Short mmCIF file of N, CA and C in Angstrom, two decimals:
data_model
loop_
_atom_site.label_atom_id
_atom_site.label_comp_id
_atom_site.label_asym_id
_atom_site.label_seq_id
_atom_site.Cartn_x
_atom_site.Cartn_y
_atom_site.Cartn_z
N GLY A 1 -33.42 -221.95 -83.44
CA GLY A 1 -33.81 -223.06 -83.80
C GLY A 1 -34.17 -223.16 -85.41
N TRP A 2 -34.40 -224.34 -86.00
CA TRP A 2 -34.67 -224.44 -87.42
C TRP A 2 -36.19 -223.83 -87.82
N LYS A 3 -36.00 -223.07 -88.88
CA LYS A 3 -37.48 -222.61 -89.35
C LYS A 3 -37.44 -222.90 -90.70
N VAL A 4 -38.86 -223.29 -91.07
CA VAL A 4 -38.91 -223.66 -92.54
C VAL A 4 -38.67 -222.45 -93.62
N GLY A 5 -38.80 -221.39 -93.28
CA GLY A 5 -38.32 -220.23 -94.23
C GLY A 5 -36.97 -220.19 -94.16
N ASP A 6 -36.18 -220.71 -93.42
CA ASP A 6 -34.64 -220.73 -93.48
C ASP A 6 -33.89 -221.65 -94.06
N VAL A 7 -34.62 -222.49 -94.93
CA VAL A 7 -34.12 -223.52 -95.79
C VAL A 7 -33.21 -222.90 -96.88
N THR A 8 -32.11 -223.36 -96.96
CA THR A 8 -31.26 -222.87 -98.19
C THR A 8 -30.65 -224.14 -99.07
N PRO A 9 -30.68 -224.03 -100.31
CA PRO A 9 -30.27 -225.06 -101.14
C PRO A 9 -28.69 -225.34 -100.85
N ALA A 10 -28.15 -226.70 -100.88
CA ALA A 10 -26.80 -226.82 -100.51
C ALA A 10 -26.38 -228.00 -101.59
N VAL A 11 -25.32 -227.97 -101.95
CA VAL A 11 -24.66 -229.13 -102.77
C VAL A 11 -24.04 -229.93 -101.89
N LEU A 12 -24.38 -231.19 -101.77
CA LEU A 12 -23.65 -232.14 -100.92
C LEU A 12 -22.97 -232.93 -102.01
N ASP A 13 -21.58 -232.97 -101.87
CA ASP A 13 -20.85 -233.57 -102.88
C ASP A 13 -19.67 -234.33 -101.84
N MET A 14 -20.00 -235.37 -101.36
CA MET A 14 -18.90 -236.19 -100.75
C MET A 14 -18.65 -237.40 -101.48
N SER A 15 -17.32 -237.55 -101.86
CA SER A 15 -16.68 -238.68 -102.66
C SER A 15 -15.90 -239.53 -101.82
N TYR A 16 -16.24 -240.61 -101.67
CA TYR A 16 -15.30 -241.66 -100.85
C TYR A 16 -14.09 -241.62 -101.35
N SER A 17 -13.68 -241.72 -102.62
CA SER A 17 -12.41 -241.72 -103.06
C SER A 17 -11.54 -240.62 -102.72
N THR A 18 -12.12 -239.44 -102.66
CA THR A 18 -11.69 -238.09 -102.39
C THR A 18 -11.32 -238.12 -100.95
N SER A 19 -12.36 -238.30 -100.08
CA SER A 19 -12.35 -238.23 -98.57
C SER A 19 -11.44 -239.37 -97.93
N PHE A 20 -11.21 -240.49 -98.59
CA PHE A 20 -10.46 -241.50 -98.09
C PHE A 20 -9.37 -242.00 -99.19
N PRO A 21 -8.46 -241.17 -99.50
CA PRO A 21 -7.71 -241.75 -100.61
C PRO A 21 -6.75 -242.97 -100.18
N GLY A 22 -6.55 -243.69 -101.31
CA GLY A 22 -5.84 -244.96 -101.10
C GLY A 22 -6.59 -246.08 -100.38
N GLY A 23 -7.99 -245.68 -99.86
CA GLY A 23 -8.57 -246.67 -99.40
C GLY A 23 -9.62 -247.33 -100.37
N TYR A 24 -9.99 -248.67 -100.29
CA TYR A 24 -10.72 -249.50 -101.13
C TYR A 24 -12.20 -248.84 -101.06
N VAL A 25 -12.86 -248.56 -101.97
CA VAL A 25 -14.18 -248.18 -102.17
C VAL A 25 -15.03 -249.19 -102.86
N ALA A 26 -15.93 -249.99 -102.26
CA ALA A 26 -16.55 -251.15 -102.98
C ALA A 26 -17.65 -250.34 -103.85
N ASP A 27 -18.06 -251.21 -104.77
CA ASP A 27 -19.14 -250.66 -105.61
C ASP A 27 -20.46 -250.93 -105.01
N GLY A 28 -21.46 -250.64 -105.62
CA GLY A 28 -22.89 -250.82 -105.06
C GLY A 28 -23.36 -252.32 -105.04
N TYR A 29 -22.92 -253.03 -105.73
CA TYR A 29 -23.22 -254.61 -105.73
C TYR A 29 -22.42 -255.12 -104.49
N GLU A 30 -21.08 -254.93 -104.44
CA GLU A 30 -20.31 -255.48 -103.37
C GLU A 30 -20.95 -255.00 -101.92
N ARG A 31 -21.29 -253.78 -101.86
CA ARG A 31 -21.96 -253.34 -100.52
C ARG A 31 -23.32 -254.06 -100.36
N MET A 32 -24.02 -254.20 -101.31
CA MET A 32 -25.31 -254.91 -101.27
C MET A 32 -25.18 -256.47 -100.83
N PHE A 33 -24.13 -257.17 -101.38
CA PHE A 33 -23.96 -258.37 -101.21
C PHE A 33 -23.43 -258.65 -99.75
N LEU A 34 -22.61 -257.88 -99.24
CA LEU A 34 -22.02 -257.58 -97.88
C LEU A 34 -23.02 -257.40 -96.80
N ASN A 35 -24.03 -256.55 -97.26
CA ASN A 35 -25.23 -256.29 -96.40
C ASN A 35 -26.04 -257.45 -96.29
N ALA A 36 -26.21 -258.18 -97.21
CA ALA A 36 -27.04 -259.34 -97.26
C ALA A 36 -26.31 -260.51 -96.54
N PHE A 37 -25.15 -260.65 -96.73
CA PHE A 37 -24.41 -261.69 -95.98
C PHE A 37 -24.46 -261.35 -94.42
N ASN A 38 -24.31 -260.20 -94.10
CA ASN A 38 -24.31 -259.78 -92.72
C ASN A 38 -25.83 -259.69 -92.15
N GLY A 39 -26.59 -259.71 -92.80
CA GLY A 39 -28.27 -259.79 -92.34
C GLY A 39 -28.43 -258.41 -92.10
N ASP A 40 -28.04 -257.54 -92.83
CA ASP A 40 -28.45 -256.21 -92.58
C ASP A 40 -29.41 -255.70 -93.60
N GLY A 41 -30.60 -255.66 -93.31
CA GLY A 41 -31.67 -255.35 -94.32
C GLY A 41 -32.13 -253.74 -94.36
N SER A 42 -31.24 -252.84 -93.70
CA SER A 42 -31.67 -251.52 -93.43
C SER A 42 -31.62 -250.90 -94.92
N LEU A 43 -30.98 -251.30 -95.89
CA LEU A 43 -31.00 -250.70 -97.17
C LEU A 43 -31.78 -251.37 -98.20
N PHE A 44 -32.58 -252.34 -97.76
CA PHE A 44 -33.46 -253.19 -98.58
C PHE A 44 -34.86 -252.85 -98.28
N VAL A 45 -35.69 -252.83 -99.29
CA VAL A 45 -37.28 -252.52 -99.14
C VAL A 45 -37.81 -253.75 -98.33
N GLY A 46 -38.45 -253.29 -97.22
CA GLY A 46 -39.28 -254.24 -96.33
C GLY A 46 -40.63 -254.53 -97.14
N GLY A 47 -41.27 -255.50 -96.55
CA GLY A 47 -42.69 -256.03 -97.01
C GLY A 47 -43.70 -254.84 -96.94
N GLY A 48 -43.84 -254.12 -95.92
CA GLY A 48 -44.76 -253.05 -95.84
C GLY A 48 -44.56 -252.01 -97.06
N GLU A 49 -43.35 -251.71 -97.02
CA GLU A 49 -42.76 -250.69 -98.16
C GLU A 49 -43.20 -251.05 -99.45
N LEU A 50 -42.83 -252.33 -99.71
CA LEU A 50 -43.11 -252.76 -101.06
C LEU A 50 -44.81 -253.05 -101.41
N THR A 51 -45.45 -253.29 -100.40
CA THR A 51 -46.89 -253.39 -100.54
C THR A 51 -47.53 -251.94 -100.74
N GLU A 52 -46.94 -250.94 -100.05
CA GLU A 52 -47.54 -249.62 -100.28
C GLU A 52 -47.05 -249.19 -101.74
N ALA A 53 -45.78 -249.55 -101.99
CA ALA A 53 -45.43 -249.13 -103.19
C ALA A 53 -46.35 -249.73 -104.60
N TRP A 54 -46.57 -250.88 -104.38
CA TRP A 54 -47.54 -251.45 -105.35
C TRP A 54 -49.01 -250.79 -105.41
N ARG A 55 -49.46 -250.49 -103.98
CA ARG A 55 -50.70 -249.74 -104.03
C ARG A 55 -50.57 -248.41 -104.65
N ILE A 56 -49.67 -247.79 -104.60
CA ILE A 56 -49.57 -246.26 -105.35
C ILE A 56 -49.28 -246.66 -106.83
N PHE A 57 -48.54 -247.53 -107.12
CA PHE A 57 -48.09 -247.53 -108.51
C PHE A 57 -49.11 -248.32 -109.43
N THR A 58 -49.78 -249.33 -108.87
CA THR A 58 -50.56 -250.18 -109.68
C THR A 58 -51.65 -249.36 -110.66
N PRO A 59 -52.22 -248.33 -110.03
CA PRO A 59 -53.24 -247.63 -110.79
C PRO A 59 -52.63 -246.84 -111.97
N LEU A 60 -51.29 -246.41 -111.86
CA LEU A 60 -50.56 -245.56 -112.70
C LEU A 60 -50.17 -246.64 -113.77
N LEU A 61 -49.70 -247.83 -113.35
CA LEU A 61 -49.19 -248.78 -114.39
C LEU A 61 -50.45 -249.31 -115.26
N ASP A 62 -51.61 -249.44 -114.45
CA ASP A 62 -52.83 -249.95 -115.27
C ASP A 62 -53.29 -248.92 -116.27
N ASP A 63 -53.09 -247.47 -115.99
CA ASP A 63 -53.53 -246.35 -116.79
C ASP A 63 -52.57 -246.36 -117.96
N ILE A 64 -51.28 -246.55 -117.64
CA ILE A 64 -50.33 -246.63 -118.98
C ILE A 64 -50.44 -247.80 -119.94
N ASP A 65 -51.14 -249.01 -119.40
CA ASP A 65 -51.38 -250.08 -120.06
C ASP A 65 -52.59 -249.81 -120.93
N LYS A 66 -53.48 -249.03 -120.36
CA LYS A 66 -54.75 -248.71 -121.18
C LYS A 66 -54.45 -247.76 -122.18
N SER A 67 -53.75 -246.50 -121.79
CA SER A 67 -53.67 -245.55 -122.92
C SER A 67 -52.53 -245.66 -123.72
N LYS A 68 -51.52 -246.62 -123.35
CA LYS A 68 -50.35 -246.79 -124.28
C LYS A 68 -49.76 -245.59 -124.87
N PRO A 69 -49.22 -244.66 -123.88
CA PRO A 69 -48.51 -243.31 -124.40
C PRO A 69 -47.37 -243.70 -125.12
N GLN A 70 -47.05 -242.85 -126.16
CA GLN A 70 -45.86 -243.00 -126.92
C GLN A 70 -44.75 -242.26 -126.26
N PRO A 71 -43.52 -242.86 -126.24
CA PRO A 71 -42.40 -242.17 -125.53
C PRO A 71 -41.83 -241.00 -126.45
N VAL A 72 -41.29 -240.00 -125.90
CA VAL A 72 -40.77 -238.82 -126.79
C VAL A 72 -39.27 -239.25 -127.47
N ILE A 73 -39.35 -239.13 -128.66
CA ILE A 73 -38.17 -239.64 -129.35
C ILE A 73 -37.31 -238.31 -129.52
N TYR A 74 -36.07 -238.49 -129.18
CA TYR A 74 -35.13 -237.37 -129.46
C TYR A 74 -33.68 -238.00 -129.67
N PRO A 75 -32.94 -237.22 -130.40
CA PRO A 75 -31.71 -237.68 -130.92
C PRO A 75 -30.67 -237.92 -129.72
N PHE A 76 -29.80 -238.91 -129.87
CA PHE A 76 -28.77 -239.12 -128.87
C PHE A 76 -27.97 -238.12 -128.58
N GLY A 77 -27.62 -237.60 -127.51
CA GLY A 77 -26.63 -236.52 -127.15
C GLY A 77 -27.46 -235.23 -126.69
N VAL A 78 -28.77 -235.25 -127.12
CA VAL A 78 -29.57 -234.08 -126.61
C VAL A 78 -29.71 -234.23 -125.19
N ARG A 79 -29.53 -232.98 -124.34
CA ARG A 79 -29.73 -232.90 -122.95
C ARG A 79 -31.06 -233.13 -122.50
N VAL A 80 -31.91 -232.91 -123.05
CA VAL A 80 -33.46 -233.13 -122.64
C VAL A 80 -34.11 -232.95 -123.97
N PRO A 81 -35.47 -233.79 -124.02
CA PRO A 81 -36.33 -233.72 -125.09
C PRO A 81 -36.96 -232.26 -125.13
N ASP A 82 -37.62 -231.81 -126.44
CA ASP A 82 -38.01 -230.67 -126.73
C ASP A 82 -39.20 -230.49 -125.56
N GLY A 83 -39.28 -229.27 -124.96
CA GLY A 83 -40.40 -229.09 -124.10
C GLY A 83 -39.93 -229.37 -122.69
N MET A 84 -38.88 -230.02 -122.34
CA MET A 84 -38.50 -230.39 -120.99
C MET A 84 -38.28 -229.30 -120.02
N ASP A 85 -37.53 -228.28 -120.77
CA ASP A 85 -37.15 -227.04 -119.98
C ASP A 85 -38.28 -226.33 -119.44
N GLN A 86 -39.34 -226.21 -120.47
CA GLN A 86 -40.70 -225.35 -120.24
C GLN A 86 -41.35 -226.32 -119.07
N PHE A 87 -41.50 -227.57 -119.03
CA PHE A 87 -42.05 -228.18 -118.09
C PHE A 87 -41.40 -228.20 -116.64
N ALA A 88 -40.17 -228.24 -116.70
CA ALA A 88 -39.68 -228.12 -115.44
C ALA A 88 -39.78 -226.77 -114.81
N SER A 89 -39.64 -225.78 -115.75
CA SER A 89 -39.80 -224.38 -115.21
C SER A 89 -41.03 -224.09 -114.41
N ARG A 90 -42.12 -224.77 -115.10
CA ARG A 90 -43.47 -224.71 -114.35
C ARG A 90 -43.56 -225.11 -112.96
N TYR A 91 -42.60 -225.94 -112.66
CA TYR A 91 -42.43 -226.42 -111.07
C TYR A 91 -41.21 -225.82 -110.46
N GLY A 92 -40.64 -224.71 -110.93
CA GLY A 92 -39.67 -223.95 -110.45
C GLY A 92 -38.15 -224.69 -110.44
N ILE A 93 -37.99 -225.53 -111.52
CA ILE A 93 -36.74 -226.32 -111.63
C ILE A 93 -36.12 -225.74 -112.74
N ILE A 94 -34.83 -225.44 -112.48
CA ILE A 94 -34.09 -224.81 -113.62
C ILE A 94 -32.99 -225.97 -114.22
N MET A 95 -33.12 -226.32 -115.28
CA MET A 95 -32.41 -227.44 -115.89
C MET A 95 -31.04 -226.73 -116.50
N GLY A 96 -29.98 -227.29 -115.81
CA GLY A 96 -28.42 -226.65 -116.16
C GLY A 96 -28.09 -227.31 -117.43
N GLU A 97 -27.32 -226.52 -118.16
CA GLU A 97 -26.91 -227.05 -119.28
C GLU A 97 -25.36 -227.71 -119.12
N SER A 98 -25.15 -228.75 -119.96
CA SER A 98 -23.93 -229.38 -119.78
C SER A 98 -22.84 -228.53 -120.48
N TRP A 99 -21.55 -228.69 -120.31
CA TRP A 99 -20.34 -228.08 -121.09
C TRP A 99 -20.63 -228.33 -122.82
N MET A 100 -21.04 -229.46 -123.08
CA MET A 100 -21.11 -229.72 -124.49
C MET A 100 -22.32 -228.95 -125.06
N GLU A 101 -23.35 -229.02 -124.34
CA GLU A 101 -24.55 -228.01 -124.78
C GLU A 101 -24.14 -226.65 -124.95
N HIS A 102 -23.41 -226.03 -123.80
CA HIS A 102 -22.94 -224.65 -123.65
C HIS A 102 -22.14 -224.32 -125.05
N LEU A 103 -21.25 -225.19 -125.25
CA LEU A 103 -20.37 -224.88 -126.48
C LEU A 103 -21.01 -225.23 -127.70
N ALA A 104 -22.03 -226.09 -127.99
CA ALA A 104 -22.88 -226.42 -128.98
C ALA A 104 -23.72 -225.14 -129.49
N LEU A 105 -24.11 -224.49 -128.38
CA LEU A 105 -24.78 -223.25 -128.42
C LEU A 105 -24.22 -222.16 -129.11
N GLN A 106 -22.65 -222.21 -129.03
CA GLN A 106 -21.98 -221.18 -129.39
C GLN A 106 -21.43 -221.39 -130.98
N ALA A 107 -21.83 -222.77 -131.30
CA ALA A 107 -21.33 -223.29 -132.69
C ALA A 107 -21.89 -222.43 -133.86
N ASN A 108 -22.86 -221.73 -133.55
CA ASN A 108 -23.59 -220.99 -134.97
C ASN A 108 -22.71 -219.67 -135.03
N SER A 109 -21.96 -219.43 -134.11
CA SER A 109 -21.23 -217.96 -134.10
C SER A 109 -19.84 -218.24 -133.83
N LEU A 110 -19.02 -218.10 -134.83
CA LEU A 110 -17.59 -218.20 -134.67
C LEU A 110 -16.94 -217.04 -133.59
N SER A 111 -17.60 -215.90 -133.54
CA SER A 111 -17.16 -214.75 -132.87
C SER A 111 -17.42 -215.14 -131.25
N SER A 112 -18.78 -215.65 -130.97
CA SER A 112 -19.14 -216.16 -129.63
C SER A 112 -18.09 -217.19 -129.12
N LEU A 113 -17.71 -218.03 -129.98
CA LEU A 113 -16.96 -219.32 -129.64
C LEU A 113 -15.57 -218.69 -129.29
N LYS A 114 -15.01 -217.78 -130.13
CA LYS A 114 -13.91 -217.18 -129.88
C LYS A 114 -13.99 -216.41 -128.66
N LYS A 115 -14.77 -215.62 -128.22
CA LYS A 115 -14.97 -214.92 -127.03
C LYS A 115 -15.03 -215.87 -125.87
N VAL A 116 -15.50 -217.09 -125.81
CA VAL A 116 -15.45 -218.05 -124.97
C VAL A 116 -13.90 -218.43 -124.69
N PHE A 117 -13.30 -218.87 -125.82
CA PHE A 117 -12.08 -219.34 -125.85
C PHE A 117 -11.07 -218.22 -125.33
N ASP A 118 -11.08 -216.98 -125.85
CA ASP A 118 -10.32 -215.98 -125.28
C ASP A 118 -10.45 -215.70 -123.87
N SER A 119 -11.89 -215.87 -123.46
CA SER A 119 -11.90 -215.53 -121.90
C SER A 119 -11.36 -216.45 -120.98
N LEU A 120 -11.14 -218.00 -121.60
CA LEU A 120 -10.83 -218.92 -120.77
C LEU A 120 -9.03 -219.05 -120.83
N ASP A 121 -8.49 -218.46 -122.00
CA ASP A 121 -7.07 -218.31 -122.27
C ASP A 121 -6.55 -217.33 -121.44
N LYS A 122 -6.37 -217.46 -120.03
CA LYS A 122 -5.58 -216.54 -119.35
C LYS A 122 -4.35 -216.07 -119.64
N ASN A 123 -3.57 -216.79 -120.02
CA ASN A 123 -2.18 -216.55 -120.28
C ASN A 123 -1.92 -216.07 -121.80
N GLY A 124 -3.09 -216.23 -122.49
CA GLY A 124 -2.83 -215.74 -123.78
C GLY A 124 -1.90 -216.36 -124.88
N ASP A 125 -1.65 -217.68 -124.50
CA ASP A 125 -0.65 -218.45 -125.36
C ASP A 125 -1.19 -219.08 -126.57
N GLY A 126 -2.73 -218.89 -126.72
CA GLY A 126 -3.51 -219.63 -127.66
C GLY A 126 -3.96 -220.95 -127.56
N ARG A 127 -3.58 -221.53 -126.26
CA ARG A 127 -3.95 -222.85 -125.85
C ARG A 127 -4.74 -223.04 -124.54
N LEU A 128 -5.48 -223.69 -124.43
CA LEU A 128 -6.38 -224.08 -122.90
C LEU A 128 -5.62 -225.27 -122.41
N ASP A 129 -5.16 -225.07 -121.14
CA ASP A 129 -4.49 -226.05 -120.35
C ASP A 129 -5.66 -226.66 -119.44
N SER A 130 -5.38 -227.52 -118.86
CA SER A 130 -6.37 -228.20 -117.80
C SER A 130 -6.74 -227.08 -116.69
N THR A 131 -6.05 -226.22 -116.17
CA THR A 131 -6.45 -225.21 -115.42
C THR A 131 -7.47 -224.23 -116.01
N GLU A 132 -7.06 -223.97 -117.17
CA GLU A 132 -7.97 -223.03 -117.92
C GLU A 132 -9.25 -223.54 -118.43
N VAL A 133 -9.23 -224.89 -118.60
CA VAL A 133 -10.73 -225.72 -119.06
C VAL A 133 -11.43 -225.94 -117.78
N LYS A 134 -10.69 -225.92 -116.46
CA LYS A 134 -11.35 -226.23 -115.19
C LYS A 134 -12.31 -225.09 -115.05
N GLU A 135 -11.91 -223.83 -115.43
CA GLU A 135 -12.90 -222.74 -115.36
C GLU A 135 -14.16 -222.90 -116.13
N LEU A 136 -14.04 -223.34 -117.15
CA LEU A 136 -15.24 -223.52 -118.09
C LEU A 136 -16.06 -224.63 -117.52
N ALA A 137 -15.51 -225.68 -116.93
CA ALA A 137 -16.25 -226.83 -116.12
C ALA A 137 -17.01 -226.30 -115.01
N LYS A 138 -16.42 -225.30 -114.21
CA LYS A 138 -16.86 -224.67 -112.92
C LYS A 138 -18.36 -224.15 -113.17
N LYS A 139 -18.70 -223.77 -114.34
CA LYS A 139 -19.96 -223.13 -114.72
C LYS A 139 -21.16 -224.30 -114.76
N PHE A 140 -20.37 -225.60 -114.89
CA PHE A 140 -21.58 -226.68 -115.04
C PHE A 140 -21.40 -227.54 -113.72
N TYR A 141 -20.75 -227.02 -112.70
CA TYR A 141 -20.77 -227.68 -111.37
C TYR A 141 -21.25 -226.76 -110.26
N ASP A 142 -22.07 -225.86 -110.56
CA ASP A 142 -22.62 -224.93 -109.64
C ASP A 142 -21.46 -224.18 -108.99
N GLY A 143 -20.47 -223.96 -109.62
CA GLY A 143 -19.36 -223.25 -109.16
C GLY A 143 -18.36 -223.94 -108.28
N ARG A 144 -18.73 -225.21 -108.17
CA ARG A 144 -17.74 -226.22 -107.48
C ARG A 144 -16.53 -226.35 -108.40
N GLU A 145 -15.63 -226.82 -107.73
CA GLU A 145 -14.38 -227.25 -108.34
C GLU A 145 -14.50 -228.71 -109.01
N PRO A 146 -14.44 -228.96 -110.23
CA PRO A 146 -14.61 -230.01 -110.94
C PRO A 146 -13.31 -231.00 -110.67
N THR A 147 -13.44 -232.27 -110.68
CA THR A 147 -12.38 -232.92 -110.38
C THR A 147 -11.36 -233.02 -111.70
N ASP A 148 -10.15 -233.33 -111.50
CA ASP A 148 -9.39 -233.58 -112.51
C ASP A 148 -9.81 -234.65 -113.70
N LYS A 149 -10.48 -235.56 -113.07
CA LYS A 149 -10.94 -236.53 -114.01
C LYS A 149 -12.07 -235.98 -114.99
N ASP A 150 -12.83 -234.92 -114.44
CA ASP A 150 -13.80 -234.47 -115.26
C ASP A 150 -13.26 -233.51 -116.41
N VAL A 151 -12.20 -232.84 -115.87
CA VAL A 151 -11.66 -231.92 -116.75
C VAL A 151 -10.78 -232.62 -117.90
N THR A 152 -10.34 -233.66 -117.45
CA THR A 152 -9.52 -234.61 -118.43
C THR A 152 -10.46 -235.07 -119.54
N LYS A 153 -11.64 -235.63 -118.96
CA LYS A 153 -12.56 -236.12 -120.02
C LYS A 153 -13.04 -235.01 -121.02
N ILE A 154 -13.25 -233.82 -120.76
CA ILE A 154 -13.48 -232.66 -121.48
C ILE A 154 -12.29 -232.39 -122.51
N ILE A 155 -11.20 -232.32 -122.10
CA ILE A 155 -9.93 -232.18 -122.93
C ILE A 155 -9.80 -233.33 -123.85
N THR A 156 -9.98 -234.49 -123.36
CA THR A 156 -9.80 -235.75 -124.24
C THR A 156 -10.77 -235.73 -125.35
N ARG A 157 -12.11 -235.32 -125.04
CA ARG A 157 -13.02 -235.14 -126.18
C ARG A 157 -12.73 -234.20 -127.14
N LEU A 158 -12.05 -233.15 -126.88
CA LEU A 158 -11.97 -232.20 -127.72
C LEU A 158 -10.31 -232.14 -128.49
N ASP A 159 -9.45 -232.61 -127.68
CA ASP A 159 -8.00 -232.52 -128.06
C ASP A 159 -7.77 -233.45 -129.21
N LYS A 160 -7.48 -232.91 -130.34
CA LYS A 160 -7.32 -233.73 -131.65
C LYS A 160 -5.84 -234.33 -131.70
N ASN A 161 -4.88 -233.40 -131.17
CA ASN A 161 -3.56 -233.90 -131.46
C ASN A 161 -2.96 -234.51 -130.26
N GLY A 162 -3.72 -234.75 -128.98
CA GLY A 162 -3.35 -235.38 -127.99
C GLY A 162 -2.20 -234.86 -127.20
N ASP A 163 -1.96 -233.54 -127.18
CA ASP A 163 -1.16 -232.93 -126.39
C ASP A 163 -1.38 -232.44 -125.19
N GLY A 164 -2.79 -232.86 -124.74
CA GLY A 164 -3.28 -232.38 -123.42
C GLY A 164 -3.67 -230.98 -123.28
N THR A 165 -3.80 -230.06 -124.39
CA THR A 165 -4.23 -228.59 -124.34
C THR A 165 -5.16 -228.69 -125.41
N LEU A 166 -5.79 -227.61 -125.59
CA LEU A 166 -6.94 -227.32 -126.60
C LEU A 166 -6.37 -225.87 -127.34
N THR A 167 -6.30 -226.09 -128.74
CA THR A 167 -6.20 -224.77 -129.52
C THR A 167 -7.59 -224.38 -129.89
N PHE A 168 -7.75 -223.11 -130.30
CA PHE A 168 -9.17 -222.52 -130.65
C PHE A 168 -9.78 -223.53 -131.85
N GLU A 169 -8.64 -224.09 -132.89
CA GLU A 169 -9.20 -224.79 -134.03
C GLU A 169 -9.79 -226.15 -133.39
N GLU A 170 -9.16 -226.67 -132.53
CA GLU A 170 -9.47 -227.98 -131.75
C GLU A 170 -10.82 -227.78 -131.06
N LEU A 171 -11.03 -226.76 -130.46
CA LEU A 171 -12.27 -226.23 -129.72
C LEU A 171 -13.40 -226.20 -130.83
N GLN A 172 -13.01 -225.37 -132.00
CA GLN A 172 -14.06 -225.31 -133.03
C GLN A 172 -14.54 -226.46 -133.67
N GLN A 173 -13.44 -227.18 -134.13
CA GLN A 173 -13.91 -228.60 -134.66
C GLN A 173 -14.68 -229.47 -133.72
N GLY A 174 -14.33 -229.61 -132.38
CA GLY A 174 -14.98 -230.29 -131.41
C GLY A 174 -16.39 -229.83 -131.32
N VAL A 175 -16.55 -228.56 -131.25
CA VAL A 175 -17.92 -227.93 -130.98
C VAL A 175 -18.77 -228.32 -132.40
N GLU A 176 -18.39 -228.12 -133.43
CA GLU A 176 -18.95 -228.48 -134.80
C GLU A 176 -19.62 -230.04 -134.51
N VAL A 177 -18.75 -230.89 -134.11
CA VAL A 177 -19.09 -232.38 -133.91
C VAL A 177 -20.27 -232.49 -133.08
N ILE A 178 -19.88 -231.81 -131.92
CA ILE A 178 -20.94 -231.86 -130.82
C ILE A 178 -22.37 -231.29 -131.18
N ALA A 179 -22.30 -230.20 -131.96
CA ALA A 179 -23.44 -229.45 -132.46
C ALA A 179 -24.10 -230.33 -133.33
N ARG A 180 -23.43 -230.98 -134.44
CA ARG A 180 -24.29 -231.95 -135.32
C ARG A 180 -24.70 -233.16 -134.54
N CYS A 181 -24.25 -233.79 -133.42
CA CYS A 181 -24.77 -234.74 -132.64
C CYS A 181 -25.84 -234.41 -131.88
N CYS A 182 -25.84 -233.14 -131.36
CA CYS A 182 -26.90 -232.76 -130.34
C CYS A 182 -28.03 -231.99 -131.06
N SER A 183 -28.06 -231.76 -132.17
CA SER A 183 -28.98 -230.90 -133.08
C SER A 183 -30.39 -231.69 -132.91
N PRO A 184 -31.54 -231.13 -132.21
CA PRO A 184 -32.69 -231.86 -131.96
C PRO A 184 -33.29 -232.12 -133.34
N LYS A 185 -33.01 -231.54 -134.53
CA LYS A 185 -33.73 -231.79 -135.70
C LYS A 185 -32.84 -232.35 -136.88
N ARG A 186 -32.52 -233.64 -136.82
CA ARG A 186 -31.53 -234.15 -137.63
C ARG A 186 -32.05 -235.37 -138.46
N ASP A 187 -31.94 -235.34 -139.65
CA ASP A 187 -32.57 -236.32 -140.50
C ASP A 187 -31.44 -237.44 -140.70
N ASP A 188 -30.15 -237.07 -140.53
CA ASP A 188 -29.11 -238.02 -140.77
C ASP A 188 -28.68 -238.93 -139.47
N ALA A 189 -29.22 -238.64 -138.57
CA ALA A 189 -28.87 -239.36 -137.44
C ALA A 189 -29.25 -240.78 -137.33
N PRO A 190 -28.40 -241.64 -136.91
CA PRO A 190 -28.77 -243.01 -137.11
C PRO A 190 -29.88 -243.30 -136.07
N SER A 191 -30.82 -244.27 -136.54
CA SER A 191 -31.84 -244.52 -135.87
C SER A 191 -31.57 -245.30 -134.61
N ALA A 192 -30.64 -246.03 -134.59
CA ALA A 192 -30.14 -246.91 -133.34
C ALA A 192 -29.73 -245.90 -132.38
N LYS A 193 -29.39 -244.74 -132.53
CA LYS A 193 -29.02 -243.83 -131.43
C LYS A 193 -30.03 -243.00 -130.86
N TYR A 194 -31.20 -243.09 -131.31
CA TYR A 194 -32.29 -242.55 -130.81
C TYR A 194 -33.08 -243.12 -129.55
N TYR A 195 -33.63 -242.55 -128.65
CA TYR A 195 -34.13 -242.98 -127.49
C TYR A 195 -35.60 -242.54 -127.14
#
């Protein structure tokens, strides 16, 4: 039987478009309207649930109105605000870094970035193709296989000449741009990009 101590974390990663290729996958609003037209309220909040939610959150909202806490301002592109990693770790949560953050952290050391590039360049041709970039992306997908679309996004972000591969120079230039955008201490960042 099931025991509480036997619980193991698992990644539940089901994609309708992957599981049902060629089938139409409705977006959230289409599904909501269809459920409403069919009289299916199972995905909607009921009156009792809504009343309970207001009972729980009203004191919190009143406290926010009284204390007027200021939001934490941080630059656009930064994964988390300063202190978030420490806050999460107090509760046993480990915040994973994105591929952009991982590469941006290598920006200060050309030799570190070159090591990352060389470790990915399995065939030694001085270029990273989609298969090699996929190995980098796996680190940020809990070891799971990233989709071709995800890999294409990474390549497109860094590929300056549009040939679908990455040279070390393209990687270096892209990382420098990402590092500038993701630096938490920037005086030159446009104020409209801050949240």
